[in-house]
Amino acid sequence: MRAVVTVIGKDRTGIIYNVSKILAENSVNIEDISQTVMHDFFTMIMLVDMTKMSVDFNVLKTALEEVGETIGMSIRIQHEDLFNAMHTI
Amino acid sequence: MAMFKDVLETVRMIEKERLDIRTITMGISLLDCIDSSGAKSRQKIYEKITRLAENLVKEGERIENELGIPIVNKRISVTPISLIAGSSDDLNYVEYAKILDAAAATVGINFIGGFSALVPKGFTKGDRILIDSIPEALATTNCVCSSVNLGSSKAGINMDAVKRLGEVIKETAYLTRDADSIGCAKFVAFANAVEDNPFMAGAFHGVGEAESVLNVGVSGPGVVKRALEKAQDASFGEMAEIIKKTAFKITRAGHLVGTTVAERLNVPFGILDLSLAPTPEVGDSVARILEEMGLEHCGTHGTTAALAMLNDAVKKGGIMASTSVGGFSGAFIPVSEDEGMIEAVECGALTFDKLEAMTSVCSVGIDMVAIPGDTPASTISGILADEAAIGVINNKTTGVRIIPVYGKDVGDTAEFGGLLGRAPIMPVNKNDCSVFVNRGGQIPAPIHSFKN
């Protein structure tokens, strides 16, 4: 099962470090990363593979949301299917 | 992986534009709960609903989390109770409503629909008892919704039902007078009712449906409005194209949620109803979409055309996105539930008659409209007859959910709270129509019904 992690907020140091740390701790593999910074506004999208994930999805989701609050970013994780359904025929 | 901008678009739709799955509604057939003993029948009903829907809320919430898209309501629709209760000797069906209410509370849903009767061509014994039980049933339960289908393009309009339902609505308003007659907000009188509608208050599980199915209602007026905002100079053709594309994306999200929930609950996926259903929140209004097209206020001249185009484009986008599109699939115009509609009524731009005209081109009817509490039952019956006529002649569903707010008059506002919102009392035509309503009998089926 793959999911999309979206990180949005004001740019600062350590964003990728903080997010990827949580993912690594829970055995979630990052397959792809795209990011952009526009006018100090940071947007990152990660495609992650959760096949070997060591915790429940909700636990990971909460952990990401918590780290998001700590570093002042909005972090979401959503099943990849939603994006494929909405944007591909 | 979807492209960068596609991911961001979806996230924005959910976070900023209130894209949500409005409801997942589990349809449950109660035909095997029929029993000559009312008590036994009700026991079977309770057991069946609580067994089949045991995990509805849990699975709904799980998928909400995984996909990151809100599922606002989890609901149940059942076979019209008049068909189930008719074989019992009971002379009042309020106990059936109470057992539905109890089952709804047990499984943790917020509405259960199906305290209903289908009488387009006449009444059975069960239909009559059910209709007589509606006021008390709605006054003594929390989650139960009721509907009556009183006409169809195939059968015409049952004017005896029209007359009786005017009285039923007044009785319901009186019995729930302590809460601005809120009981009436849980009742819809339909013409051409659909059997797979997931939206309340009019949802019921038709007799042609499977044992149990999962239907989904998707919404997203805010998403459509935002898409139009970005195209200020668009022509009508371009606007229609934008709405279609947006409807397509929303429908695909709904289809995914529906099929996933259905699979996990091990029931067939039924239909997806893509209806732009507003809520009282700012940014979730159908009226504002119409205004975005260039109308100063919803209700001014041009509104009917704007709504017609919106409704049609939504349907086209939805049909392309899913083979299981059903229900109403269009735009809803409930006054109390739409912040833009409320404002339009308050500033005098939107009148009752204009609303009626709008219902001839959109998917429902006179919906969540509050009228003076002293409106005679015959006037309400006249309103029901007019709406039914629009539906029957135009081969479409129309419904009336109207609230004669006890003790209130034009200038007052009814407060329903939550998703039901608030409604300024709208004036109705004060000329008498009781002689017309009292004639009784059947308005014959229209000529175009004879297609065999």
Coordinates of C-alpha atoms in Angstrom, one line a residue:
Chain A
M1 CA 0.0 0.0 0.0
R2 CA 1.3 3.4 -0.9
A3 CA 0.4 6.8 0.4
V4 CA 1.1 10.4 -0.3
V5 CA 2.6 12.7 2.4
T6 CA 2.0 16.4 1.9
V7 CA 3.9 18.9 3.8
I8 CA 3.0 22.6 3.5
G9 CA 4.1 25.6 5.5
K10 CA 6.7 28.4 6.0
D11 CA 10.2 27.2 5.0
R12 CA 12.7 26.5 7.7
T13 CA 15.6 24.1 8.3
G14 CA 15.1 20.4 9.1
I15 CA 11.7 19.8 7.5
I16 CA 12.8 16.8 5.4
Y17 CA 14.9 15.5 8.3
N18 CA 11.9 15.6 10.7
V19 CA 9.5 14.0 8.4
S20 CA 11.8 11.3 7.1
K21 CA 12.9 10.5 10.6
I22 CA 9.3 9.5 11.5
L23 CA 8.9 7.5 8.3
A24 CA 12.2 5.7 8.9
E25 CA 11.4 4.9 12.5
N26 CA 8.2 3.2 11.4
S27 CA 9.8 1.3 8.4
V28 CA 8.0 3.4 5.8
N29 CA 10.1 3.7 2.6
I30 CA 10.2 6.9 0.6
E31 CA 9.9 6.2 -3.1
D32 CA 9.7 9.7 -4.5
I33 CA 10.0 13.3 -3.3
S34 CA 9.1 16.5 -5.0
Q35 CA 9.4 19.9 -3.3
T36 CA 9.3 23.5 -4.2
V37 CA 9.8 26.8 -2.3
M38 CA 7.9 29.9 -3.5
H39 CA 8.1 33.1 -1.5
D40 CA 9.3 31.3 1.6
F41 CA 6.4 28.9 1.3
F42 CA 7.5 25.3 1.4
T43 CA 5.5 22.5 -0.3
M44 CA 6.7 18.9 -0.4
I45 CA 5.0 15.8 -1.6
M46 CA 6.4 12.4 -0.8
L47 CA 5.2 9.1 -2.2
V48 CA 5.8 6.4 0.4
D49 CA 5.5 2.6 0.5
M50 CA 3.9 1.2 3.6
T51 CA 4.2 -2.5 2.9
K52 CA 6.7 -3.1 5.7
M53 CA 5.2 -0.4 8.0
S54 CA 5.7 -1.5 11.6
V55 CA 2.7 0.4 13.1
D56 CA -0.9 1.0 12.4
F57 CA -1.8 3.7 9.8
N58 CA -3.5 5.9 12.3
V59 CA -0.4 5.8 14.6
L60 CA 1.8 7.0 11.8
K61 CA -0.7 9.7 10.8
T62 CA -0.8 11.0 14.4
A63 CA 2.9 10.9 14.7
L64 CA 3.3 13.0 11.5
E65 CA 0.6 15.4 12.6
E66 CA 2.4 15.9 15.9
V67 CA 5.7 16.6 14.3
G68 CA 3.9 19.0 12.0
E69 CA 2.7 20.9 15.0
T70 CA 6.1 21.0 16.5
I71 CA 7.8 22.4 13.4
G72 CA 4.8 24.6 12.4
M73 CA 3.9 22.8 9.2
S74 CA 0.7 21.1 8.0
I75 CA 1.5 17.4 7.4
R76 CA -1.1 15.1 5.9
I77 CA -0.8 11.4 4.8
Q78 CA -3.4 10.0 2.5
H79 CA -3.8 6.8 0.6
E80 CA -2.5 7.1 -2.9
D81 CA -5.8 5.7 -4.4
L82 CA -7.6 9.0 -3.7
F83 CA -5.3 11.0 -6.0
N84 CA -5.3 8.3 -8.7
A85 CA -9.1 8.2 -8.7
M86 CA -9.5 11.9 -8.9
H87 CA -6.8 12.7 -11.5
T88 CA -6.6 9.8 -13.9
I89 CA -9.1 8.2 -16.1
Chain B
M1 CA 1.8 8.9 -8.7
A2 CA -0.5 11.7 -9.5
M3 CA 1.3 14.9 -10.5
F4 CA 2.5 17.5 -8.0
K5 CA -0.2 20.0 -8.9
D6 CA -2.9 17.3 -8.8
V7 CA -2.0 16.3 -5.3
L8 CA -2.0 19.9 -4.2
E9 CA -5.4 20.5 -5.9
T10 CA -6.9 17.6 -4.0
V11 CA -5.5 18.8 -0.7
R12 CA -6.8 22.3 -1.3
M13 CA -10.2 21.0 -2.2
I14 CA -10.4 19.2 1.1
E15 CA -8.8 21.8 3.3
K16 CA -10.0 25.0 1.9
E17 CA -13.0 24.3 -0.2
R18 CA -14.9 21.8 2.0
L19 CA -14.8 18.9 -0.4
D20 CA -16.4 16.0 1.6
I21 CA -18.3 12.8 1.3
R22 CA -21.6 14.0 2.6
T23 CA -23.0 10.6 3.5
I24 CA -22.5 6.9 3.3
T25 CA -25.9 5.4 3.5
M26 CA -26.4 1.7 4.0
G27 CA -29.7 0.5 2.4
I28 CA -31.2 -2.5 4.3
S29 CA -34.1 -4.5 3.1
L30 CA -36.6 -5.3 5.9
L31 CA -38.9 -7.5 3.8
D32 CA -37.9 -10.6 5.7
C33 CA -38.9 -8.8 9.0
I34 CA -42.6 -8.9 8.1
D35 CA -44.6 -10.6 10.8
S36 CA -48.3 -10.8 11.8
S37 CA -47.1 -9.8 15.2
G38 CA -46.0 -6.2 15.3
A39 CA -43.7 -6.9 18.3
K40 CA -42.0 -9.8 16.6
S41 CA -41.6 -7.8 13.5
R42 CA -39.9 -4.9 15.4
Q43 CA -37.6 -7.4 17.2
K44 CA -36.5 -8.7 13.8
I45 CA -36.0 -5.2 12.5
Y46 CA -33.8 -4.2 15.4
E47 CA -31.7 -7.3 15.1
K48 CA -31.2 -7.1 11.4
I49 CA -30.2 -3.4 11.3
T50 CA -27.8 -3.7 14.3
R51 CA -26.3 -6.9 12.8
L52 CA -25.8 -5.6 9.2
A53 CA -24.7 -2.0 10.2
E54 CA -22.6 -3.0 13.2
N55 CA -19.4 -1.8 11.5
L56 CA -20.7 1.0 9.3
V57 CA -19.5 3.8 11.5
K58 CA -16.2 2.1 12.4
E59 CA -15.3 1.4 8.8
G60 CA -16.5 4.8 7.6
E61 CA -14.2 6.5 10.1
R62 CA -11.3 4.2 9.1
I63 CA -11.5 5.1 5.5
E64 CA -12.0 8.7 6.3
N65 CA -8.6 8.5 8.1
E66 CA -6.8 6.6 5.4
L67 CA -7.9 8.7 2.5
G68 CA -7.9 11.9 4.4
I69 CA -11.3 13.0 3.1
P70 CA -14.1 13.7 5.6
I71 CA -17.2 11.5 5.6
V72 CA -19.7 13.8 7.3
N73 CA -22.6 11.4 7.9
K74 CA -23.1 7.7 8.3
R75 CA -26.7 6.8 7.7
I76 CA -29.2 3.9 7.0
S77 CA -32.2 3.6 4.8
V78 CA -34.7 0.8 5.1
T79 CA -37.6 -0.6 3.1
P80 CA -40.7 1.7 3.5
I81 CA -42.2 0.7 6.8
S82 CA -45.8 0.8 5.5
L83 CA -44.9 -2.4 3.5
I84 CA -43.4 -4.1 6.6
A85 CA -46.0 -3.1 9.2
G86 CA -49.0 -3.6 6.9
S87 CA -49.3 -7.2 7.7
S88 CA -49.5 -6.7 11.5
D89 CA -52.7 -5.8 13.3
D90 CA -51.2 -2.7 14.8
L91 CA -53.4 0.4 14.4
N92 CA -50.5 2.8 14.9
Y93 CA -46.9 2.5 13.7
V94 CA -45.1 4.8 16.1
E95 CA -43.5 1.8 17.8
Y96 CA -41.9 1.0 14.5
A97 CA -40.4 4.4 14.3
K98 CA -39.1 4.0 17.9
I99 CA -37.4 0.7 17.1
L100 CA -35.7 2.3 14.1
D101 CA -34.6 5.1 16.4
A102 CA -33.2 2.6 18.9
A103 CA -31.3 0.7 16.2
A104 CA -29.9 3.9 14.9
A105 CA -28.6 4.9 18.3
T106 CA -27.1 1.4 18.8
V107 CA -25.0 1.6 15.6
G108 CA -24.1 5.2 16.2
I109 CA -25.6 6.8 13.0
N110 CA -27.3 10.2 12.9
F111 CA -30.3 9.5 10.7
I112 CA -32.3 6.5 9.6
G113 CA -34.7 6.9 6.7
G114 CA -37.6 4.8 5.6
F115 CA -40.6 5.6 7.8
S116 CA -42.2 5.9 4.4
A117 CA -45.2 5.0 2.2
L118 CA -45.5 4.8 -1.5
V119 CA -49.0 6.0 -2.6
P120 CA -48.8 7.5 -6.1
K121 CA -51.9 5.6 -7.1
G122 CA -53.7 4.8 -3.9
F123 CA -53.4 3.7 -0.3
T124 CA -53.1 0.3 1.3
K125 CA -54.2 -0.2 4.9
G126 CA -50.6 0.0 5.9
D127 CA -50.1 3.3 4.0
R128 CA -53.0 5.0 5.7
I129 CA -51.9 3.9 9.2
L130 CA -48.3 5.0 8.5
I131 CA -49.3 8.4 7.2
D132 CA -51.5 8.9 10.3
S133 CA -48.6 7.9 12.5
I134 CA -46.1 10.4 11.0
P135 CA -46.6 13.4 13.3
E136 CA -46.2 11.4 16.5
A137 CA -43.4 9.3 15.1
L138 CA -41.4 12.4 14.2
A139 CA -42.2 14.1 17.5
T140 CA -41.1 11.1 19.6
T141 CA -37.9 10.1 17.8
N142 CA -34.5 11.7 17.2
C143 CA -33.0 10.1 14.1
V144 CA -36.0 8.8 12.1
C145 CA -36.8 10.4 8.8
S146 CA -40.0 10.0 6.9
S147 CA -41.2 10.3 3.3
V148 CA -44.2 9.7 1.2
N149 CA -44.2 9.3 -2.5
L150 CA -47.5 10.8 -3.6
G151 CA -47.2 10.9 -7.4
S152 CA -45.4 9.6 -10.4
S153 CA -45.1 10.2 -14.1
K154 CA -46.6 6.8 -14.6
A155 CA -49.6 7.1 -12.2
G156 CA -50.4 10.7 -11.8
I157 CA -50.9 12.5 -8.5
N158 CA -52.8 11.0 -5.6
M159 CA -54.7 14.1 -4.5
D160 CA -56.2 12.4 -1.5
A161 CA -52.6 11.9 -0.2
V162 CA -51.8 15.5 -1.1
K163 CA -54.7 16.7 1.0
R164 CA -54.0 14.4 4.0
L165 CA -50.2 15.3 4.0
G166 CA -51.0 19.0 4.3
E167 CA -52.7 18.1 7.5
V168 CA -49.9 15.8 8.6
I169 CA -47.3 18.5 8.1
K170 CA -49.4 20.9 10.2
E171 CA -49.8 18.3 13.0
T172 CA -46.1 17.5 13.0
A173 CA -45.3 21.3 13.2
Y174 CA -47.7 21.5 16.2
L175 CA -46.3 18.5 18.0
T176 CA -42.7 19.8 17.7
R177 CA -43.6 23.4 18.4
D178 CA -41.1 23.6 21.2
A179 CA -38.2 23.3 18.7
D180 CA -39.4 25.5 15.9
S181 CA -41.5 22.7 14.4
I182 CA -38.3 20.7 13.6
G183 CA -40.3 17.5 13.0
C184 CA -41.2 18.9 9.6
A185 CA -37.5 19.1 8.6
K186 CA -37.5 15.3 8.8
F187 CA -40.3 14.7 6.4
V188 CA -40.4 14.9 2.6
A189 CA -43.4 14.5 0.3
F190 CA -42.1 13.3 -3.1
A191 CA -43.3 12.8 -6.6
N192 CA -41.2 10.3 -8.6
A193 CA -39.2 9.3 -5.5
V194 CA -36.0 7.5 -6.2
E195 CA -35.4 4.2 -4.5
D196 CA -31.6 4.5 -4.1
N197 CA -31.3 8.1 -2.7
P198 CA -28.6 8.3 0.0
F199 CA -29.6 11.8 1.2
M200 CA -32.0 12.5 4.1
A201 CA -34.7 13.2 4.9
G202 CA -36.0 11.3 1.8
A203 CA -33.8 8.2 1.8
F204 CA -35.5 4.8 1.7
H205 CA -34.5 1.4 0.5
G206 CA -36.7 0.5 -2.5
V207 CA -38.3 -2.9 -3.0
G208 CA -36.4 -3.4 -6.2
E209 CA -33.1 -3.1 -4.3
A210 CA -30.8 -5.8 -3.1
E211 CA -30.8 -7.2 0.4
S212 CA -28.2 -4.6 1.5
V213 CA -26.2 -2.0 -0.4
L214 CA -24.0 0.9 0.3
N215 CA -24.9 4.2 -1.4
V216 CA -22.8 7.3 -1.3
G217 CA -23.7 11.0 -1.5
V218 CA -20.9 13.4 -2.4
S219 CA -21.0 17.1 -2.2
G220 CA -18.7 20.0 -2.9
P221 CA -20.4 23.4 -3.8
G222 CA -17.3 25.2 -2.5
V223 CA -15.0 23.4 -5.0
V224 CA -17.3 24.3 -7.9
K225 CA -17.5 27.9 -6.8
R226 CA -13.7 28.2 -6.5
A227 CA -13.2 26.7 -9.9
L228 CA -15.5 29.3 -11.4
E229 CA -13.8 32.1 -9.5
K230 CA -10.7 31.4 -11.4
A231 CA -12.5 31.9 -14.8
Q232 CA -14.1 35.3 -14.5
D233 CA -14.4 35.9 -18.2
A234 CA -15.5 32.4 -19.2
S235 CA -18.4 32.0 -21.6
F236 CA -21.3 29.6 -20.7
G237 CA -19.7 26.8 -22.7
E238 CA -16.5 27.3 -20.8
M239 CA -18.2 27.5 -17.5
A240 CA -20.1 24.3 -18.2
E241 CA -16.8 22.6 -19.1
I242 CA -15.2 23.8 -15.8
I243 CA -18.2 22.5 -13.7
K244 CA -18.1 19.1 -15.6
K245 CA -14.4 18.6 -14.9
T246 CA -14.9 19.5 -11.2
A247 CA -17.9 17.2 -10.9
F248 CA -15.9 14.5 -12.5
K249 CA -13.1 14.7 -9.9
I250 CA -15.5 14.9 -6.9
T251 CA -17.5 11.9 -8.2
R252 CA -14.3 9.8 -8.6
A253 CA -13.5 10.5 -5.0
G254 CA -17.0 9.4 -4.0
H255 CA -16.8 6.3 -6.1
L256 CA -13.5 5.3 -4.4
V257 CA -14.9 5.8 -0.9
G258 CA -18.1 4.0 -1.8
T259 CA -16.5 0.9 -3.3
T260 CA -13.9 0.7 -0.5
V261 CA -16.5 1.0 2.3
A262 CA -18.8 -1.5 0.5
E263 CA -16.0 -4.0 0.1
R264 CA -14.9 -3.8 3.8
L265 CA -18.5 -4.2 4.9
N266 CA -19.0 -7.0 2.5
V267 CA -22.1 -5.5 0.8
P268 CA -22.5 -4.5 -2.8
F269 CA -21.8 -0.9 -3.8
G270 CA -25.1 0.6 -4.8
I271 CA -25.0 4.1 -6.3
L272 CA -23.2 7.3 -6.1
D273 CA -25.2 10.4 -5.9
L274 CA -23.3 13.5 -6.9
S275 CA -25.4 16.3 -5.5
L276 CA -24.1 19.7 -4.7
A277 CA -25.6 19.8 -1.2
P278 CA -24.9 23.0 0.7
T279 CA -24.3 23.4 4.5
P280 CA -24.9 26.5 6.5
E281 CA -21.1 27.1 6.7
V282 CA -19.6 29.9 4.6
G283 CA -18.0 28.5 1.5
D284 CA -20.4 25.6 1.1
S285 CA -23.3 27.3 -0.7
V286 CA -25.0 26.5 -4.0
A287 CA -26.5 30.1 -4.1
R288 CA -23.0 31.5 -4.2
I289 CA -22.1 29.4 -7.2
L290 CA -25.1 30.9 -9.1
E291 CA -23.9 34.4 -7.9
E292 CA -20.4 33.6 -9.1
M293 CA -21.9 33.3 -12.6
G294 CA -22.8 36.9 -12.5
L295 CA -26.0 37.3 -10.5
E296 CA -26.2 40.0 -7.9
H297 CA -28.2 37.7 -5.6
C298 CA -29.6 34.3 -6.0
G299 CA -33.2 34.7 -6.9
T300 CA -32.9 37.5 -9.4
H301 CA -33.8 37.0 -13.1
G302 CA -31.4 34.6 -14.7
T303 CA -31.3 32.4 -11.6
T304 CA -33.3 29.6 -13.1
A305 CA -31.1 29.5 -16.2
A306 CA -28.0 29.5 -14.1
L307 CA -29.3 26.6 -11.9
A308 CA -30.3 24.7 -15.0
M309 CA -26.8 24.9 -16.5
L310 CA -25.2 24.0 -13.2
N311 CA -27.4 21.0 -12.6
D312 CA -26.9 19.7 -16.1
A313 CA -23.1 20.1 -16.1
V314 CA -22.9 18.4 -12.7
K315 CA -24.8 15.4 -14.0
K316 CA -22.6 15.2 -17.2
G317 CA -19.4 15.3 -15.2
G318 CA -20.7 12.7 -12.7
I319 CA -21.9 10.3 -15.3
M320 CA -18.5 10.2 -17.1
A321 CA -16.8 9.5 -13.7
S322 CA -18.8 6.5 -12.5
T323 CA -21.1 3.9 -14.0
S324 CA -23.0 3.8 -10.8
V325 CA -24.4 7.3 -10.7
G326 CA -28.0 7.4 -9.3
G327 CA -30.1 9.1 -6.7
F328 CA -30.7 12.7 -7.6
S329 CA -27.3 13.8 -8.8
G330 CA -27.7 17.6 -9.4
A331 CA -27.9 20.6 -7.2
F332 CA -29.9 20.9 -4.0
I333 CA -31.5 24.2 -3.0
P334 CA -32.5 23.9 0.7
V335 CA -33.0 27.4 2.0
S336 CA -32.1 27.0 5.7
E337 CA -29.0 24.9 4.9
D338 CA -27.4 27.4 2.5
E339 CA -25.9 30.6 3.8
G340 CA -26.3 32.3 0.4
M341 CA -29.9 31.3 0.1
I342 CA -30.7 32.6 3.6
E343 CA -29.1 36.0 2.7
A344 CA -31.0 36.1 -0.6
V345 CA -34.3 35.5 1.2
E346 CA -33.5 38.1 3.9
C347 CA -32.7 40.8 1.3
G348 CA -35.8 40.1 -0.6
A349 CA -34.1 38.7 -3.7
L350 CA -35.4 35.2 -3.4
T351 CA -39.1 34.6 -3.2
F352 CA -41.2 31.5 -2.7
D353 CA -42.4 31.6 -6.3
K354 CA -38.9 31.9 -7.7
L355 CA -37.9 28.9 -5.6
E356 CA -40.7 27.0 -7.2
A357 CA -39.5 27.9 -10.6
M358 CA -36.0 26.8 -9.8
T359 CA -37.2 23.4 -8.7
S360 CA -38.4 22.7 -12.3
V361 CA -34.7 22.6 -13.4
C362 CA -32.8 21.1 -10.4
S363 CA -32.8 17.8 -8.6
V364 CA -35.2 18.3 -5.7
G365 CA -37.9 20.8 -4.8
I366 CA -39.1 23.2 -2.2
D367 CA -36.6 22.2 0.4
M368 CA -36.2 23.4 4.0
V369 CA -38.4 26.4 3.5
A370 CA -40.0 27.9 6.6
I371 CA -43.4 29.5 6.2
P372 CA -45.8 31.2 8.7
G373 CA -47.2 28.8 11.4
D374 CA -50.8 29.9 10.7
T375 CA -50.6 28.8 7.0
P376 CA -53.7 26.6 6.5
A377 CA -53.2 22.9 5.7
S378 CA -55.0 23.3 2.4
T379 CA -52.4 25.9 1.3
I380 CA -49.6 23.4 2.2
S381 CA -51.5 20.8 0.1
G382 CA -51.6 23.3 -2.7
I383 CA -47.8 23.7 -2.5
L384 CA -47.4 19.9 -2.5
A385 CA -49.7 19.6 -5.6
D386 CA -47.7 22.2 -7.5
E387 CA -44.4 20.6 -6.8
A388 CA -45.7 17.1 -7.6
A389 CA -47.1 18.5 -10.9
I390 CA -43.7 19.9 -11.9
G391 CA -42.1 16.5 -11.2
V392 CA -44.8 14.3 -12.8
I393 CA -45.0 16.4 -16.0
N394 CA -41.3 16.8 -16.4
N395 CA -40.4 13.2 -15.5
K396 CA -38.2 14.2 -12.6
T397 CA -38.1 13.9 -8.9
T398 CA -39.5 16.7 -6.9
G399 CA -39.9 16.9 -3.1
V400 CA -41.3 19.2 -0.6
R401 CA -39.8 19.7 2.9
I402 CA -41.6 22.6 4.3
I403 CA -41.9 23.9 7.8
P404 CA -44.9 25.9 9.0
V405 CA -43.2 27.1 12.1
Y406 CA -45.7 27.1 14.9
G407 CA -46.1 30.6 16.5
K408 CA -43.8 32.4 14.0
D409 CA -44.6 34.7 11.1
V410 CA -42.9 36.6 8.3
G411 CA -40.0 38.6 9.8
D412 CA -39.1 35.8 12.3
T413 CA -36.4 33.2 11.9
A414 CA -36.6 29.5 12.7
E415 CA -33.4 28.0 14.2
F416 CA -32.9 24.3 13.6
G417 CA -29.2 24.1 14.4
G418 CA -26.5 21.9 13.0
L419 CA -26.7 20.9 9.3
L420 CA -30.3 22.0 9.2
G421 CA -29.4 25.6 9.7
R422 CA -31.8 28.5 10.2
A423 CA -34.6 29.7 8.0
P424 CA -36.2 33.2 7.7
I425 CA -40.0 32.7 7.5
M426 CA -41.1 33.2 3.9
P427 CA -44.5 34.6 3.0
V428 CA -46.9 32.3 1.0
N429 CA -49.8 33.3 -1.2
K430 CA -52.7 34.0 1.1
N431 CA -55.5 33.2 -1.4
D432 CA -57.5 30.2 -0.6
C433 CA -57.1 26.9 -2.5
S434 CA -59.1 24.6 -0.2
V435 CA -61.9 24.0 -2.7
F436 CA -59.4 22.7 -5.2
V437 CA -57.5 20.6 -2.6
N438 CA -60.8 19.1 -1.2
R439 CA -62.0 17.7 -4.5
G440 CA -60.1 14.4 -3.9
G441 CA -59.3 11.6 -6.3
Q442 CA -56.4 11.3 -8.7
I443 CA -54.9 13.7 -11.2
P444 CA -54.5 11.3 -14.2
A445 CA -51.1 10.3 -15.5
P446 CA -49.7 12.6 -18.2
I447 CA -50.0 11.7 -21.8
H448 CA -46.3 10.9 -22.1
S449 CA -46.6 8.1 -19.6
F450 CA -48.2 5.9 -22.2
K451 CA -45.1 4.5 -23.7
N452 CA -45.7 0.8 -23.8

